[in-house]
């Protein structure tokens, strides 16, 4: 899987130079790292489930990239991919995650009490707060590689776990293929519904196969906790609410994740995790915490300030439009979130968001009064 | 090494020798249904029932014929190259289809797919090709263009004439399954052969990876350039992988004979010209095809062909002749006549817009071509188009004069 002839041994009858992809016009992490020699060395390997290097890199070959935006250009088909194709994935991970070394250890901290503050972001500026991550279920292959049988098993297990949650997490699961029109309309209005992936970054990796079989959405009755099943990862877990109480959002996030993990562990299918890479996800860019914690915040003046991008970089934050990745901002409202995923913990990353956004709101207020903000510009975090 | 093995085995000379000495087993390996050697069995963690796709919302030939029993029988099988049933049907699972338009819903990854997955492909072929039964029938191949009569249309009505087909190189996997090395080998073999064409067929190859902006613009202006497939019917089958590596276009200097390399098939061969001289278009078509075949045979290669399925192509809908012969024809009055659909049906023709499949007609100009591909020869199909288009032009002329037209009788039932 996902495409023919990417994982059989017949092609080993051809010489390396005949099979090595033409990456001369490519600008992604995989293309920068995969030399012909490296390809020759790893091309005869397979993970236990049969995933090969050609499967890993297909998306990066088919999507040469953009001169300004550096995509990853490779995916994992299972947990073992990160081990079996170390020669390729370690340098990709290092390039993507600020020089993270193969010997580094990643810290996981989902203890929400370790977060300082975060409950007092000014709601006049901070419109909404959200934290998301992904989780992979041990013992199954990942979305680029899994078969219908596996995907359905993942769904079944996930639905069992998610519908057994209680308290503020009590909710309902909506399978994509049997959703009614009314339910679909409601989920779209709530901004919950995810669509069949159209991005070639995902479709070329085989993640949209058999759509919508085995895919669905669970959300709690309060509509503040949401789980996507079998989209780009086994699970995407989202906690969100209007306003600036990131502390509450993060608490719900941590508690919900822990409850879900307990249930999966009882079924002998815990989450994929190790002390070097943290949580294992499909895209190497989401390793570590897989966490993106962010807000929609009004910064019309600050966003046009000459130093805006510099400030974001120093705060270890990134900006996106309010439609998410690759969209533009509307009315001076930006999506501001942590830039890092691997090498720092969940608490540390959310702390950066909380502290950074608080500072930027103060800068915005200063600019409104016509005052300068130069003294407020922080050092590199 | 399977590819050179199959090349040696399947060369017609070798088969002749083996048959002569009475030993048909090895030669029959690739030709006889039961004896195709299987690839490694598929690694499977779940039973067939857990893997069987949900086809309840689907309307394509694969979905109609893939019962749980057939799925269970075939799901562990693989061709010698490792192509599996799940790979063959993926495009049909991902593209449920349209209530009015029934797509095929599956592809072949290699020549052996048609054998290994015959339990599914045979009924699909039968449905798609009007009852043609691959296990009992033989497909006629006839590329003798001299047999065509009345093939020069009234150019007041016919704006252009075109014949296309596809050819696959035996021993190399098809576009859904080929590796980069295989695809590059297809390109080498074909380009090498095309370089041997002479006279009115003398031409040049433009590789998609190396073409200059100027060359690209010219090819677009000539309406020759093909794009990276965007149709999910093709992309879900993996045919756009590694684009544009090893893809290209060859055409003769006169711009009347064109070969696409590694798009939906190993090769697509097109003969075309302005005006209504379909006979000449078909003559060039046959001459070009025979020349290319001779040139690849000189180098030890051959086209995928067998007597049951004719020319082997990626999509089961293109088996047999793989031939679509058509014209762009102006029929403004007839286009408004409600009997047009029935007339075309009985003439065994289909209409498309002038943009090709799935486009609309503009200004009463239609693309009219043969419906059938398998079970009838190239000559028969081109003659059908010739006779049919002549009939349509007659209808248009009658309508111009205010006379009435007749719906022609349906053809005799095929393949029952």
Short mmCIF file of N, CA and C in Angstrom, two decimals, chain A residues 258-351:
data_model
loop_
_atom_site.label_atom_id
_atom_site.label_comp_id
_atom_site.label_asym_id
_atom_site.label_seq_id
_atom_site.Cartn_x
_atom_site.Cartn_y
_atom_site.Cartn_z
N UNK A 258 -5.83 11.94 28.91
CA UNK A 258 -5.47 10.91 29.87
C UNK A 258 -6.57 9.86 30.02
N UNK A 259 -7.81 10.34 30.04
CA UNK A 259 -8.93 9.41 30.15
C UNK A 259 -8.97 8.47 28.94
N UNK A 260 -8.79 9.05 27.76
CA UNK A 260 -8.84 8.23 26.54
C UNK A 260 -7.70 7.22 26.55
N UNK A 261 -6.52 7.68 26.94
CA UNK A 261 -5.36 6.78 26.93
C UNK A 261 -5.58 5.60 27.88
N UNK A 262 -6.17 5.86 29.05
CA UNK A 262 -6.42 4.77 29.99
C UNK A 262 -7.27 3.68 29.36
N UNK A 263 -8.31 4.11 28.65
CA UNK A 263 -9.22 3.14 28.05
C UNK A 263 -8.52 2.32 26.98
N UNK A 264 -7.72 2.97 26.15
CA UNK A 264 -6.99 2.23 25.12
C UNK A 264 -6.00 1.25 25.75
N UNK A 265 -5.36 1.68 26.83
CA UNK A 265 -4.38 0.80 27.49
C UNK A 265 -5.05 -0.46 28.00
N UNK A 266 -6.28 -0.30 28.51
CA UNK A 266 -7.02 -1.46 29.02
C UNK A 266 -7.22 -2.49 27.94
N UNK A 267 -7.35 -2.04 26.69
CA UNK A 267 -7.53 -2.96 25.57
C UNK A 267 -6.20 -3.38 24.97
N UNK A 268 -5.10 -3.13 25.69
CA UNK A 268 -3.76 -3.46 25.22
C UNK A 268 -3.39 -2.74 23.92
N UNK A 269 -3.96 -1.55 23.74
CA UNK A 269 -3.59 -0.75 22.58
C UNK A 269 -3.34 0.67 23.05
N UNK A 270 -2.24 0.88 23.76
CA UNK A 270 -1.90 2.23 24.22
C UNK A 270 -1.51 3.09 23.04
N UNK A 271 -1.06 4.29 23.32
CA UNK A 271 -0.63 5.18 22.25
C UNK A 271 0.83 4.91 21.87
N UNK A 272 1.16 5.17 20.60
CA UNK A 272 2.54 5.03 20.15
C UNK A 272 3.36 6.17 20.74
N UNK A 273 4.39 5.81 21.48
CA UNK A 273 5.23 6.82 22.14
C UNK A 273 6.58 6.20 22.42
N UNK A 274 7.65 6.99 22.31
CA UNK A 274 8.93 6.54 22.85
C UNK A 274 9.70 7.74 23.37
N UNK A 275 10.72 7.51 24.15
CA UNK A 275 11.36 8.62 24.85
C UNK A 275 12.25 9.47 23.94
N UNK A 276 12.49 9.02 22.75
CA UNK A 276 13.28 9.83 21.82
C UNK A 276 12.37 10.71 20.97
N UNK A 277 11.31 10.14 20.43
CA UNK A 277 10.44 10.91 19.52
C UNK A 277 9.11 11.34 20.12
N UNK A 278 8.88 11.00 21.39
CA UNK A 278 7.60 11.37 21.98
C UNK A 278 6.47 10.64 21.28
N UNK A 279 5.35 11.34 21.03
CA UNK A 279 4.21 10.69 20.38
C UNK A 279 4.48 10.53 18.89
N UNK A 280 4.27 9.30 18.40
CA UNK A 280 4.54 8.96 17.00
C UNK A 280 3.33 9.28 16.15
N UNK A 281 3.51 10.14 15.14
CA UNK A 281 2.42 10.46 14.24
C UNK A 281 2.85 10.27 12.79
N UNK A 282 1.86 10.38 11.88
CA UNK A 282 2.11 10.11 10.46
C UNK A 282 3.19 11.03 9.88
N UNK A 283 3.04 12.33 10.13
CA UNK A 283 4.00 13.27 9.55
C UNK A 283 5.10 13.57 10.54
N UNK A 284 6.36 13.48 10.11
CA UNK A 284 7.47 13.78 11.01
C UNK A 284 7.39 15.18 11.63
N UNK A 285 6.64 16.09 11.03
CA UNK A 285 6.54 17.44 11.59
C UNK A 285 5.72 17.44 12.88
N UNK A 286 4.94 16.41 13.11
CA UNK A 286 4.08 16.36 14.30
C UNK A 286 4.60 15.48 15.41
N UNK A 287 5.86 15.07 15.32
CA UNK A 287 6.42 14.22 16.38
C UNK A 287 6.60 15.04 17.65
N UNK A 288 6.79 14.33 18.75
CA UNK A 288 7.05 15.01 20.02
C UNK A 288 5.75 15.18 20.77
N UNK A 289 5.25 16.39 20.76
CA UNK A 289 3.96 16.64 21.40
C UNK A 289 2.82 16.52 20.40
N UNK A 290 3.14 16.74 19.11
CA UNK A 290 2.07 16.81 18.10
C UNK A 290 1.13 17.95 18.41
N UNK A 291 1.56 18.85 19.28
CA UNK A 291 0.65 19.85 19.82
C UNK A 291 0.71 21.17 19.08
N UNK A 292 -0.45 21.67 18.73
CA UNK A 292 -0.54 23.04 18.25
C UNK A 292 -1.56 23.73 19.16
N UNK A 293 -1.05 24.63 19.97
CA UNK A 293 -1.92 25.38 20.87
C UNK A 293 -1.99 26.79 20.35
N UNK A 294 -3.19 27.30 20.18
CA UNK A 294 -3.25 28.63 19.58
C UNK A 294 -4.51 29.39 19.90
N UNK A 295 -4.49 30.65 19.47
CA UNK A 295 -5.64 31.53 19.67
C UNK A 295 -5.95 32.24 18.37
N UNK A 296 -7.21 32.70 18.26
CA UNK A 296 -7.55 33.68 17.23
C UNK A 296 -7.54 35.02 17.94
N UNK A 297 -6.63 35.90 17.51
CA UNK A 297 -6.42 37.15 18.25
C UNK A 297 -6.40 38.33 17.28
N UNK A 298 -7.03 39.43 17.75
CA UNK A 298 -7.10 40.65 16.92
C UNK A 298 -5.85 41.47 17.13
N UNK A 299 -5.03 41.59 16.09
CA UNK A 299 -3.80 42.38 16.19
C UNK A 299 -3.62 43.25 14.95
N UNK A 300 -4.63 44.11 14.67
CA UNK A 300 -4.54 44.87 13.41
C UNK A 300 -3.32 45.79 13.35
N UNK A 301 -2.95 46.40 14.48
CA UNK A 301 -1.82 47.31 14.44
C UNK A 301 -0.49 46.56 14.52
N UNK A 302 -0.39 45.64 15.43
CA UNK A 302 0.86 44.90 15.60
C UNK A 302 1.21 44.12 14.34
N UNK A 303 0.18 43.59 13.68
CA UNK A 303 0.45 42.74 12.51
C UNK A 303 1.02 43.52 11.35
N UNK A 304 0.83 44.85 11.37
CA UNK A 304 1.41 45.65 10.28
C UNK A 304 2.71 46.32 10.71
N UNK A 305 3.12 46.08 11.95
CA UNK A 305 4.37 46.64 12.44
C UNK A 305 5.54 45.93 11.76
N UNK A 306 6.59 46.69 11.49
CA UNK A 306 7.74 46.13 10.76
C UNK A 306 8.36 44.94 11.47
N UNK A 307 8.26 44.91 12.80
CA UNK A 307 8.95 43.88 13.55
C UNK A 307 8.06 42.68 13.89
N UNK A 308 6.83 42.63 13.34
CA UNK A 308 5.88 41.59 13.73
C UNK A 308 6.46 40.18 13.57
N UNK A 309 6.99 39.89 12.37
CA UNK A 309 7.52 38.54 12.13
C UNK A 309 8.70 38.23 13.05
N UNK A 310 9.53 39.24 13.27
CA UNK A 310 10.70 39.08 14.14
C UNK A 310 10.23 38.73 15.56
N UNK A 311 9.20 39.44 16.02
CA UNK A 311 8.67 39.19 17.37
C UNK A 311 8.17 37.76 17.47
N UNK A 312 7.44 37.33 16.46
CA UNK A 312 6.90 35.96 16.47
C UNK A 312 8.03 34.94 16.56
N UNK A 313 9.06 35.15 15.73
CA UNK A 313 10.19 34.22 15.73
C UNK A 313 10.84 34.14 17.10
N UNK A 314 11.03 35.31 17.73
CA UNK A 314 11.68 35.31 19.04
C UNK A 314 10.81 34.65 20.10
N UNK A 315 9.50 34.76 19.93
CA UNK A 315 8.60 34.15 20.89
C UNK A 315 8.36 32.66 20.60
N UNK A 316 8.96 32.15 19.53
CA UNK A 316 8.79 30.76 19.10
C UNK A 316 7.32 30.49 18.75
N UNK A 317 6.73 31.47 18.04
CA UNK A 317 5.33 31.33 17.62
C UNK A 317 5.24 31.44 16.10
N UNK A 318 4.11 30.98 15.56
CA UNK A 318 3.88 31.16 14.12
C UNK A 318 2.49 31.73 13.90
N UNK A 319 2.33 32.41 12.75
CA UNK A 319 1.02 32.96 12.43
C UNK A 319 0.41 32.21 11.25
N UNK A 320 -0.92 32.13 11.26
CA UNK A 320 -1.66 31.58 10.14
C UNK A 320 -2.91 32.42 9.99
N UNK A 321 -3.59 32.31 8.86
CA UNK A 321 -4.88 32.97 8.69
C UNK A 321 -5.92 32.22 9.51
N UNK A 322 -7.09 32.79 9.63
CA UNK A 322 -8.08 32.15 10.49
C UNK A 322 -8.74 30.94 9.85
N UNK A 323 -8.38 30.62 8.61
CA UNK A 323 -8.87 29.39 8.01
C UNK A 323 -7.94 28.23 8.29
N UNK A 324 -6.85 28.51 9.05
CA UNK A 324 -5.90 27.43 9.32
C UNK A 324 -4.66 27.54 8.44
N UNK A 325 -3.95 26.44 8.30
CA UNK A 325 -2.68 26.47 7.57
C UNK A 325 -2.91 26.90 6.12
N UNK A 326 -1.99 27.70 5.61
CA UNK A 326 -2.05 28.19 4.22
C UNK A 326 -3.28 29.05 3.92
N UNK A 327 -3.80 29.78 4.91
CA UNK A 327 -4.86 30.75 4.59
C UNK A 327 -4.39 32.14 5.01
N UNK A 328 -5.12 33.16 4.56
CA UNK A 328 -4.73 34.53 4.90
C UNK A 328 -5.55 35.04 6.07
N UNK A 329 -5.02 36.04 6.75
CA UNK A 329 -5.76 36.58 7.88
C UNK A 329 -6.85 37.52 7.37
N UNK A 330 -7.91 37.63 8.12
CA UNK A 330 -9.03 38.47 7.73
C UNK A 330 -9.31 39.48 8.82
N UNK A 331 -9.35 40.79 8.47
CA UNK A 331 -9.68 41.82 9.46
C UNK A 331 -8.68 41.93 10.58
N UNK A 332 -7.40 41.65 10.29
CA UNK A 332 -6.39 41.77 11.32
C UNK A 332 -6.44 40.68 12.38
N UNK A 333 -7.27 39.66 12.16
CA UNK A 333 -7.35 38.55 13.12
C UNK A 333 -6.43 37.43 12.66
N UNK A 334 -5.55 37.03 13.55
CA UNK A 334 -4.59 35.99 13.23
C UNK A 334 -4.77 34.77 14.12
N UNK A 335 -4.35 33.66 13.57
CA UNK A 335 -4.23 32.42 14.33
C UNK A 335 -2.76 32.40 14.76
N UNK A 336 -2.51 32.48 16.07
CA UNK A 336 -1.15 32.47 16.59
C UNK A 336 -0.96 31.20 17.40
N UNK A 337 0.07 30.44 17.09
CA UNK A 337 0.29 29.18 17.80
C UNK A 337 1.78 28.89 17.95
N UNK A 338 2.09 27.84 18.73
CA UNK A 338 3.49 27.47 18.93
C UNK A 338 4.09 26.92 17.64
N UNK A 339 5.36 27.22 17.44
CA UNK A 339 6.05 26.73 16.25
C UNK A 339 6.67 25.36 16.48
N UNK A 340 7.05 25.07 17.72
CA UNK A 340 7.78 23.82 18.02
C UNK A 340 6.84 22.67 18.31
N UNK A 341 7.39 21.45 18.06
CA UNK A 341 6.64 20.25 18.43
C UNK A 341 7.51 19.28 19.21
N UNK A 342 8.77 19.16 18.80
CA UNK A 342 9.64 18.12 19.34
C UNK A 342 10.79 18.77 20.10
N UNK A 343 11.06 18.25 21.29
CA UNK A 343 12.18 18.77 22.06
C UNK A 343 11.74 19.63 23.23
N UNK A 344 10.46 19.92 23.32
CA UNK A 344 9.94 20.61 24.50
C UNK A 344 8.57 20.02 24.81
N UNK A 345 8.17 20.19 26.07
CA UNK A 345 6.94 19.49 26.50
C UNK A 345 5.69 20.27 26.14
N UNK A 346 4.54 19.60 26.34
CA UNK A 346 3.24 20.23 26.10
C UNK A 346 3.09 21.49 26.95
N UNK A 347 3.41 21.35 28.22
CA UNK A 347 3.26 22.50 29.13
C UNK A 347 4.14 23.65 28.65
N UNK A 348 5.38 23.34 28.29
CA UNK A 348 6.32 24.39 27.85
C UNK A 348 5.80 25.08 26.60
N UNK A 349 5.25 24.31 25.67
CA UNK A 349 4.78 24.90 24.42
C UNK A 349 3.55 25.78 24.63
N UNK A 350 2.63 25.30 25.45
CA UNK A 350 1.43 26.11 25.72
C UNK A 350 1.82 27.35 26.52
N UNK A 351 2.80 27.21 27.39
CA UNK A 351 3.30 28.36 28.16
C UNK A 351 3.81 29.45 27.22
#
